Coordinates of N, CA and C and ligand atoms in Angstrom, one line a residue:
M1 N 99.3 95.6 118.7 CA 99.4 96.2 117.3 C 98.7 95.2 116.3
I2 N 97.8 95.7 115.5 CA 97.1 94.9 114.5 C 98.1 94.4 113.5
K3 N 98.0 93.1 113.2 CA 98.9 92.5 112.2 C 98.1 92.3 110.9
I4 N 98.6 92.9 109.8 CA 97.8 92.9 108.6 C 98.5 92.0 107.6
A5 N 97.7 91.2 106.9 CA 98.2 90.4 105.7 C 97.4 91.0 104.5
V6 N 98.2 91.2 103.4 CA 97.7 91.7 102.2 C 97.7 90.6 101.1
L7 N 96.6 90.4 100.5 CA 96.4 89.4 99.4 C 96.4 90.2 98.1
V8 N 97.2 89.7 97.2 CA 97.4 90.4 95.9 C 97.4 89.4 94.7
S9 N 97.2 90.0 93.5 CA 97.4 89.1 92.3 C 98.2 89.9 91.2
G10 N 98.4 91.2 91.4 CA 99.0 92.0 90.3 C 99.9 93.0 90.7
N11 N 99.7 94.2 90.1 CA 100.7 95.3 90.3 C 100.9 95.8 91.7
G12 N 99.9 95.8 92.5 CA 100.1 96.1 93.9 C 100.2 97.6 94.2
S13 N 99.6 98.5 93.4 CA 99.7 99.9 93.8 C 99.0 100.2 95.1
N14 N 97.9 99.5 95.3 CA 97.2 99.7 96.6 C 98.1 99.1 97.8
L15 N 98.8 98.0 97.6 CA 99.7 97.6 98.6 C 100.8 98.7 98.8
Q16 N 101.3 99.3 97.8 CA 102.3 100.3 97.9 C 101.7 101.5 98.8
A17 N 100.5 101.8 98.5 CA 99.9 102.9 99.3 C 99.8 102.6 100.8
L18 N 99.5 101.3 101.0 CA 99.5 100.8 102.4 C 100.9 100.8 103.1
I19 N 101.9 100.4 102.3 CA 103.3 100.4 102.8 C 103.7 101.8 103.1
D20 N 103.3 102.8 102.2 CA 103.8 104.2 102.3 C 103.0 104.9 103.4
A21 N 101.8 104.4 103.8 CA 101.0 105.1 104.8 C 101.7 104.9 106.2
D22 N 101.4 105.8 107.1 CA 102.0 105.7 108.4 C 101.0 104.9 109.3
L23 N 100.8 103.6 109.0 CA 99.8 102.9 109.7 C 100.2 102.5 111.1
S24 N 99.3 102.5 112.0 CA 99.6 102.1 113.4 C 99.6 100.5 113.5
G25 N 99.1 99.8 112.4 CA 99.3 98.4 112.4 C 100.5 98.0 111.6
K26 N 100.8 96.7 111.5 CA 102.0 96.3 110.8 C 101.7 95.3 109.7
I27 N 102.2 95.5 108.5 CA 101.9 94.5 107.5 C 102.9 93.4 107.7
V28 N 102.4 92.2 108.1 CA 103.2 91.1 108.4 C 103.5 90.1 107.3
G29 N 102.7 90.2 106.2 CA 102.9 89.3 105.1 C 102.1 89.8 103.9
V30 N 102.6 89.4 102.7 CA 101.9 89.7 101.4 C 101.8 88.3 100.7
L31 N 100.6 87.9 100.4 CA 100.4 86.6 99.8 C 99.9 86.8 98.4
S32 N 100.4 86.1 97.4 CA 100.0 86.3 96.0 C 99.6 84.9 95.5
N33 N 98.6 84.8 94.6 CA 98.3 83.6 93.9 C 99.0 83.5 92.6
K34 N 99.7 84.6 92.3 CA 100.5 84.6 91.0 C 102.0 85.0 91.3
P35 N 102.9 84.1 90.9 CA 104.3 84.3 91.2 C 104.8 85.5 90.5
E36 N 104.3 85.9 89.4 CA 104.8 87.1 88.6 C 104.3 88.4 89.1
A37 N 103.4 88.4 90.1 CA 102.8 89.7 90.5 C 103.9 90.7 91.0
Y38 N 103.8 91.9 90.4 CA 104.8 92.9 90.8 C 104.7 93.3 92.3
A39 N 103.5 93.1 92.8 CA 103.2 93.4 94.3 C 104.2 92.7 95.1
L40 N 104.7 91.5 94.7 CA 105.7 90.7 95.5 C 107.0 91.5 95.6
T41 N 107.4 92.1 94.5 CA 108.6 92.9 94.5 C 108.5 94.1 95.4
R42 N 107.3 94.7 95.4 CA 107.1 95.8 96.3 C 107.3 95.4 97.7
A43 N 106.7 94.2 98.1 CA 106.8 93.7 99.4 C 108.2 93.4 99.8
Q44 N 108.9 92.8 98.9 CA 110.3 92.4 99.2 C 111.2 93.7 99.4
Q45 N 110.9 94.7 98.6 CA 111.6 96.0 98.7 C 111.4 96.6 100.1
A46 N 110.2 96.4 100.6 CA 109.8 96.9 101.9 C 110.1 96.0 103.1
K47 N 110.8 94.9 102.7 CA 111.3 93.8 103.7 C 110.1 93.2 104.4
I48 N 109.0 93.0 103.7 CA 107.8 92.3 104.2 C 107.9 90.9 103.7
A49 N 107.5 89.9 104.6 CA 107.5 88.5 104.2 C 106.5 88.3 103.1
T50 N 106.8 87.4 102.2 CA 105.9 87.1 101.0 C 105.6 85.6 101.0
A51 N 104.5 85.3 100.4 CA 104.2 83.9 100.1 C 103.5 83.8 98.8
V52 N 103.9 82.8 98.0 CA 103.2 82.6 96.7 C 102.5 81.2 96.8
I53 N 101.1 81.3 96.6 CA 100.3 80.1 96.6 C 99.5 80.1 95.3
E54 N 100.0 79.2 94.4 CA 99.4 79.3 93.1 C 98.1 78.4 93.1
H55 N 97.0 79.1 92.8 CA 95.7 78.4 92.8 C 95.7 77.2 91.8
K56 N 96.5 77.3 90.7 CA 96.4 76.3 89.7 C 96.9 75.0 90.2
Q57 N 97.7 75.0 91.3 CA 98.3 73.8 91.8 C 97.4 73.0 92.7
Y58 N 96.2 73.5 92.9 CA 95.3 72.8 93.9 C 94.1 72.3 93.2
P59 N 93.6 71.2 93.7 CA 92.4 70.5 92.9 C 91.1 71.3 93.1
S60 N 91.0 72.1 94.1 CA 89.7 72.8 94.3 C 89.9 74.2 94.9
R61 N 88.9 75.0 94.8 CA 89.0 76.3 95.5 C 89.2 76.2 97.0
E62 N 88.5 75.2 97.6 CA 88.6 74.9 99.0 C 90.0 74.5 99.4
A63 N 90.6 73.7 98.6 CA 92.0 73.2 98.9 C 93.0 74.4 98.9
F64 N 92.8 75.2 97.9 CA 93.7 76.4 97.8 C 93.5 77.3 98.9
D65 N 92.2 77.6 99.3 CA 91.9 78.5 100.4 C 92.4 78.0 101.7
E66 N 92.4 76.7 101.9 CA 92.9 76.1 103.1 C 94.4 76.4 103.3
V67 N 95.1 76.3 102.2 CA 96.6 76.5 102.3 C 96.8 78.0 102.6
M68 N 96.0 78.9 102.0 CA 96.1 80.3 102.3 C 95.8 80.6 103.7
H69 N 94.7 79.9 104.2 CA 94.3 80.1 105.6 C 95.4 79.8 106.6
Q70 N 96.1 78.7 106.3 CA 97.2 78.2 107.2 C 98.3 79.3 107.2
Q71 N 98.6 79.8 106.0 CA 99.7 80.8 105.9 C 99.3 82.1 106.7
L72 N 98.0 82.5 106.6 CA 97.6 83.6 107.4 C 97.6 83.4 108.9
L73 N 97.3 82.2 109.3 CA 97.4 81.8 110.7 C 98.9 81.8 111.1
D74 N 99.7 81.3 110.3 CA 101.2 81.3 110.6 C 101.7 82.7 110.8
W75 N 101.2 83.7 110.0 CA 101.6 85.1 110.2 C 100.8 85.8 111.4
E76 N 99.9 85.0 112.0 CA 99.1 85.5 113.1 C 98.4 86.8 112.7
A77 N 97.8 86.8 111.5 CA 97.1 88.0 110.9 C 95.8 88.3 111.7
D78 N 95.6 89.5 112.0 CA 94.4 90.0 112.6 C 93.4 90.5 111.5
L79 N 94.0 91.1 110.5 CA 93.2 91.7 109.4 C 93.7 91.3 108.1
I80 N 92.8 90.9 107.2 CA 93.2 90.5 105.8 C 92.7 91.6 104.9
V81 N 93.6 92.1 104.1 CA 93.3 93.2 103.2 C 93.5 92.7 101.7
L82 N 92.4 92.6 101.0 CA 92.5 92.2 99.6 C 92.8 93.4 98.8
A83 N 93.9 93.4 98.0 CA 94.3 94.5 97.3 C 94.6 94.1 95.8
G84 N 93.5 94.0 95.1 CA 93.7 93.5 93.7 C 93.9 92.0 93.7
F85 N 93.3 91.3 94.7 CA 93.3 89.8 94.7 C 92.2 89.3 93.9
M86 N 92.5 88.7 92.7 CA 91.5 88.4 91.7 C 91.0 86.9 91.8
R87 N 90.7 86.5 93.0 CA 90.1 85.1 93.1 C 88.9 85.2 94.0
I88 N 87.9 84.4 93.6 CA 86.7 84.3 94.4 C 87.0 83.3 95.5
L89 N 86.6 83.7 96.7 CA 87.0 82.9 97.9 C 85.8 82.0 98.3
S90 N 86.2 80.8 98.9 CA 85.2 79.8 99.3 C 84.5 80.4 100.5
K91 N 83.2 79.8 100.7 CA 82.4 80.3 101.8 C 83.1 80.0 103.1
K92 N 83.8 78.9 103.2 CA 84.4 78.5 104.5 C 85.5 79.5 104.8
F93 N 86.3 79.9 103.8 CA 87.4 80.8 104.1 C 86.8 82.2 104.5
V94 N 85.8 82.6 103.8 CA 85.2 83.9 104.1 C 84.6 83.9 105.5
K95 N 84.0 82.8 105.9 CA 83.4 82.7 107.2 C 84.5 82.8 108.3
A96 N 85.6 82.1 108.0 CA 86.7 82.1 109.0 C 87.2 83.5 109.3
W97 N 87.2 84.4 108.3 CA 87.7 85.7 108.4 C 86.7 86.8 108.4
E98 N 85.4 86.4 108.7 CA 84.3 87.4 108.6 C 84.5 88.5 109.6
G99 N 84.3 89.7 109.1 CA 84.5 90.9 110.0 C 86.0 91.3 110.1
K100 N 86.9 90.5 109.5 CA 88.3 90.8 109.6 C 88.9 90.9 108.2
M101 N 88.1 90.9 107.2 CA 88.6 90.9 105.8 C 88.0 92.0 105.0
L102 N 88.9 92.9 104.4 CA 88.4 94.0 103.6 C 88.8 93.8 102.1
N103 N 88.0 94.5 101.3 CA 88.3 94.5 99.8 C 88.1 95.9 99.4
I104 N 88.8 96.2 98.3 CA 88.6 97.5 97.6 C 88.1 97.1 96.2
H105 N 87.0 97.8 95.8 CA 86.4 97.5 94.5 C 86.3 98.8 93.7
P106 N 86.6 98.8 92.3 CA 86.7 100.0 91.6 C 85.3 100.4 91.0
S107 N 84.4 100.6 91.9 CA 83.1 101.2 91.5 C 82.4 101.7 92.8
L108 N 81.3 102.4 92.6 CA 80.5 102.9 93.7 C 79.5 101.8 94.0
L109 N 79.9 100.8 94.8 CA 79.0 99.7 95.1 C 77.8 100.3 95.8
P110 N 76.6 99.7 95.6 CA 76.3 98.4 95.0 C 76.3 98.4 93.4
H111 N 76.6 99.5 92.8 CA 76.7 99.5 91.3 C 77.9 98.8 90.8
Y112 N 77.8 98.2 89.7 CA 79.0 97.6 89.0 C 79.8 96.7 89.8
K113 N 79.2 95.6 90.3 CA 79.9 94.5 90.9 C 80.6 93.8 89.7
G114 N 81.7 93.1 90.1 CA 82.3 92.3 89.1 C 83.4 93.1 88.3
M115 N 83.6 92.7 87.0 CA 84.7 93.1 86.3 C 84.4 94.3 85.3
H116 N 85.4 94.9 84.7 CA 85.3 95.9 83.7 C 84.4 97.1 84.1
T117 N 84.6 97.5 85.3 CA 83.7 98.6 85.9 C 83.8 99.9 85.1
H118 N 85.0 100.3 84.7 CA 85.2 101.6 84.1 C 84.5 101.7 82.8
Q119 N 84.6 100.7 82.0 CA 84.0 100.7 80.7 C 82.5 100.6 80.8
R120 N 82.0 99.9 81.8 CA 80.5 99.8 82.1 C 80.0 101.1 82.5
V121 N 80.7 101.9 83.3 CA 80.3 103.2 83.7 C 80.2 104.1 82.5
L122 N 81.2 104.0 81.6 CA 81.2 104.9 80.4 C 80.0 104.5 79.5
N123 N 79.8 103.2 79.4 CA 78.7 102.7 78.5 C 77.3 103.2 79.0
T124 N 77.2 103.3 80.3 CA 75.9 103.7 80.8 C 75.8 105.2 80.8
G125 N 76.9 105.9 80.8 CA 76.9 107.4 80.8 C 76.7 108.0 82.1
D126 N 77.2 107.3 83.1 CA 77.1 107.8 84.5 C 78.0 109.1 84.7
I127 N 77.6 110.0 85.5 CA 78.4 111.2 85.8 C 79.3 111.0 87.0
L128 N 79.0 110.0 87.9 CA 79.8 109.8 89.0 C 80.3 108.4 89.0
H129 N 81.5 108.2 89.5 CA 82.2 106.9 89.5 C 83.1 106.9 90.7
G130 N 83.7 105.8 91.0 CA 84.7 105.8 92.2 C 85.0 104.5 92.7
C131 N 85.2 104.3 94.0 CA 85.7 103.1 94.5 C 85.1 102.9 95.9
T132 N 85.1 101.7 96.3 CA 84.4 101.3 97.6 C 85.3 100.4 98.4
V133 N 85.5 100.7 99.7 CA 86.1 99.7 100.6 C 85.0 99.0 101.4
H134 N 85.0 97.7 101.4 CA 83.9 97.0 102.1 C 84.4 95.8 102.7
Y135 N 83.6 95.3 103.7 CA 83.9 94.0 104.3 C 83.6 92.9 103.3
V136 N 84.4 91.8 103.3 CA 84.1 90.7 102.4 C 83.1 89.7 103.0
T137 N 82.1 89.4 102.3 CA 81.1 88.4 102.6 C 81.1 87.4 101.5
A138 N 80.3 86.3 101.7 CA 80.2 85.2 100.8 C 79.7 85.7 99.4
E139 N 78.8 86.7 99.4 CA 78.3 87.2 98.2 C 79.3 88.2 97.6
L140 N 79.6 88.1 96.3 CA 80.6 88.9 95.6 C 80.3 90.4 95.7
D141 N 81.3 91.2 96.2 CA 81.2 92.7 96.2 C 80.0 93.2 96.9
A142 N 79.5 92.5 97.9 CA 78.2 92.8 98.6 C 78.3 93.1 100.1
G143 N 79.5 93.0 100.6 CA 79.6 93.2 102.1 C 79.5 94.7 102.4
Q144 N 79.3 94.9 103.7 CA 79.1 96.3 104.2 C 80.2 97.3 103.8
A145 N 79.7 98.4 103.2 CA 80.7 99.4 102.7 C 81.2 100.2 103.9
L146 N 82.5 100.6 103.9 CA 83.1 101.4 105.0 C 83.4 102.8 104.5
A147 N 83.8 102.9 103.2 CA 84.1 104.2 102.7 C 84.0 104.2 101.2
Q148 N 83.7 105.3 100.6 CA 83.8 105.4 99.1 C 84.5 106.7 98.7
G149 N 85.2 106.6 97.7 CA 85.8 107.8 97.0 C 85.0 108.0 95.7
V150 N 84.7 109.3 95.5 CA 83.8 109.6 94.4 C 84.5 110.6 93.4
L151 N 84.4 110.4 92.1 CA 84.8 111.4 91.2 C 83.8 111.6 90.1
R152 N 83.9 112.7 89.4 CA 83.0 113.1 88.4 C 83.6 112.6 87.0
V153 N 82.8 111.9 86.3 CA 83.3 111.4 85.0 C 83.3 112.6 84.0
S154 N 84.4 112.7 83.3 CA 84.5 113.8 82.3 C 84.3 113.3 80.9
H155 N 83.9 114.2 80.0 CA 83.6 113.9 78.6 C 84.9 113.3 78.0
Q156 N 86.1 113.7 78.5 CA 87.3 113.2 77.9 C 87.8 111.8 78.5
D157 N 87.1 111.3 79.4 CA 87.5 110.1 80.0 C 87.3 108.9 79.1
N158 N 88.3 108.0 79.2 CA 88.1 106.6 78.6 C 88.4 105.6 79.7
A159 N 88.3 104.3 79.4 CA 88.5 103.3 80.5 C 89.8 103.5 81.2
T160 N 90.8 103.8 80.4 CA 92.2 103.9 80.9 C 92.3 105.1 81.9
T161 N 91.8 106.3 81.5 CA 91.9 107.5 82.3 C 91.1 107.3 83.6
L162 N 89.9 106.7 83.4 CA 89.1 106.4 84.6 C 89.8 105.5 85.6
A163 N 90.4 104.4 85.0 CA 91.1 103.5 85.9 C 92.2 104.3 86.7
E164 N 92.9 105.2 86.0 CA 94.0 105.9 86.7 C 93.4 106.8 87.8
R165 N 92.3 107.5 87.4 CA 91.7 108.4 88.4 C 91.1 107.7 89.6
V166 N 90.5 106.5 89.3 CA 90.0 105.7 90.4 C 91.1 105.2 91.3
H167 N 92.2 104.8 90.7 CA 93.3 104.3 91.5 C 93.8 105.3 92.5
K168 N 93.9 106.6 92.0 CA 94.3 107.7 92.9 C 93.4 107.8 94.1
L169 N 92.1 107.6 93.9 CA 91.2 107.6 95.0 C 91.4 106.4 95.9
E170 N 91.6 105.3 95.3 CA 91.8 104.1 96.1 C 93.0 104.2 97.0
H171 N 94.0 104.9 96.5 CA 95.3 105.0 97.3 C 95.0 106.0 98.5
L172 N 94.0 106.8 98.4 CA 93.6 107.7 99.5 C 92.8 106.9 100.5
I173 N 91.7 106.2 100.0 CA 90.8 105.7 101.0 C 91.2 104.4 101.7
Y174 N 91.9 103.6 100.9 CA 92.2 102.3 101.5 C 93.1 102.4 102.8
P175 N 94.2 103.1 102.7 CA 95.0 103.3 103.9 C 94.3 103.9 105.0
Q176 N 93.3 104.8 104.7 CA 92.6 105.5 105.7 C 91.7 104.5 106.4
V177 N 91.0 103.7 105.7 CA 90.1 102.7 106.3 C 90.9 101.7 107.2
V178 N 92.0 101.3 106.6 CA 92.8 100.3 107.4 C 93.3 101.0 108.7
E179 N 93.6 102.2 108.6 CA 94.1 102.9 109.8 C 93.0 103.1 110.8
W180 N 91.7 103.3 110.3 CA 90.6 103.4 111.2 C 90.5 102.1 112.0
I181 N 90.7 101.0 111.3 CA 90.6 99.7 112.0 C 91.7 99.5 113.0
C182 N 92.9 99.8 112.5 CA 94.1 99.6 113.3 C 94.0 100.4 114.6
S183 N 93.4 101.6 114.5 CA 93.4 102.5 115.6 C 92.1 102.4 116.4
G184 N 91.2 101.4 116.0 CA 90.0 101.2 116.7 C 89.0 102.3 116.6
T185 N 89.0 103.1 115.6 CA 88.0 104.2 115.5 C 86.8 103.8 114.5
L186 N 86.8 102.6 114.0 CA 85.7 102.3 113.1 C 84.6 101.7 114.0
Q187 N 83.4 102.1 113.7 CA 82.2 101.5 114.5 C 81.4 100.6 113.5
P188 N 81.7 99.3 113.6 CA 81.1 98.4 112.7 C 79.6 98.3 112.7
A189 N 79.0 98.8 113.8 CA 77.5 98.7 113.8 C 76.8 99.8 113.0
D190 N 77.6 100.8 112.6 CA 77.0 101.9 111.9 C 76.6 101.4 110.5
T191 N 75.6 102.0 109.9 CA 75.1 101.6 108.6 C 75.1 102.8 107.6
G192 N 75.0 102.6 106.4 CA 74.8 103.6 105.4 C 76.2 104.2 104.9
V193 N 76.1 104.8 103.7 CA 77.3 105.4 103.2 C 76.9 106.8 102.8
Y194 N 77.7 107.8 103.2 CA 77.4 109.2 103.0 C 78.5 109.8 102.2
Y195 N 78.2 110.6 101.2 CA 79.2 111.3 100.5 C 79.3 112.7 101.2
H196 N 80.5 113.0 101.5 CA 80.8 114.3 102.1 C 81.7 115.2 101.2
G197 N 81.6 116.4 101.3 CA 82.5 117.3 100.5 C 82.0 117.5 99.2
K198 N 82.8 118.1 98.3 CA 82.4 118.5 97.0 C 82.7 117.4 96.0
L199 N 81.7 116.9 95.4 CA 81.9 115.8 94.4 C 82.6 116.3 93.1
M200 N 82.6 117.6 92.9 CA 83.1 118.2 91.7 C 84.6 118.2 91.7
H201 N 85.3 118.0 92.8 CA 86.7 118.2 92.8 C 87.5 117.0 93.3
E202 N 88.7 116.8 92.8 CA 89.5 115.8 93.2 C 90.7 116.4 94.0
P203 N 91.4 115.8 95.0 CA 90.9 114.6 95.6 C 89.6 114.8 96.3
V204 N 88.7 113.8 96.2 CA 87.4 113.9 96.8 C 87.4 113.6 98.2
Q205 N 86.5 114.2 99.0 CA 86.4 113.9 100.4 C 85.7 112.5 100.4
F206 N 85.9 111.8 101.5 CA 85.2 110.6 101.7 C 84.9 110.4 103.2
C207 N 84.1 109.5 103.5 CA 83.7 109.4 104.9 C 83.5 108.0 105.3
K208 N 83.8 107.7 106.6 CA 83.4 106.4 107.2 C 82.0 106.5 107.7
F209 N 81.5 105.4 108.1 CA 80.2 105.4 108.7 C 80.1 104.4 109.7
Ligands
GAR301 C1 92.3 98.0 91.9 O1 91.7 98.9 91.1 C2 91.2 97.3 92.7 O2 90.1 98.1 93.0 C3 90.8 96.2 91.8 O3 92.0 95.7 91.3 C4 92.9 96.8 91.2 C5 94.2 96.4 91.8 O4 95.2 97.4 91.5 N1 90.1 95.1 92.5 C6 89.1 94.5 92.0 O5 88.7 94.7 90.9 C7 88.5 93.5 92.9 N2 87.2 93.1 92.5 P1 96.6 97.3 92.3 O6 97.2 95.9 92.0 O7 97.5 98.3 91.6 O8 96.4 97.6 93.7

């Protein structure tokens, strides 16, 4: 059984979606760089081990990442799932978990890497928006995409409503991709991202590749 470690910094609604999903893997630990993260409460309620490693207490990114790395080894994690983990990772850490670490990002990558994606989509006037699950590589938000959820931006949307709508898509696609990996049905050699189904409706169809 695949052992999953989830890295968080905040609310943890994606963690909750993973906890609630009927995964064939097991979440063995939840690690936060912020002691106040509500995600820790969610983990404790689900009787999952937690660790708090505060980045502020370490002299460098590398030193912080090394302590995280040791914790993940202690949990014997096979798969690292970043779920609202708001720290840039060192090259060494990323290399150590290459091909075993996923992130979810609130945009249709490769568009809108970085922060404030919903407002930037509105500013540009895009008609489609969504979220992407991708492998983590040394370059920010640039690893191979595994699935995307897509929604149509409405005239009534603002950054808050878009964030809520994207979150709902995230909660659909992240557990699904994690389950593909846990059940061995993901083919990492495949390339490309395809939109399937009707983009006009929510919940939107999504696909692996
Ligand atoms: C999610 O929207 C996720 O896509 C985003 O943080 C939010 C965490 O929400 N991640 C990033 O922006 C990473 N670049 P959650 O704590 O409720 O799961």
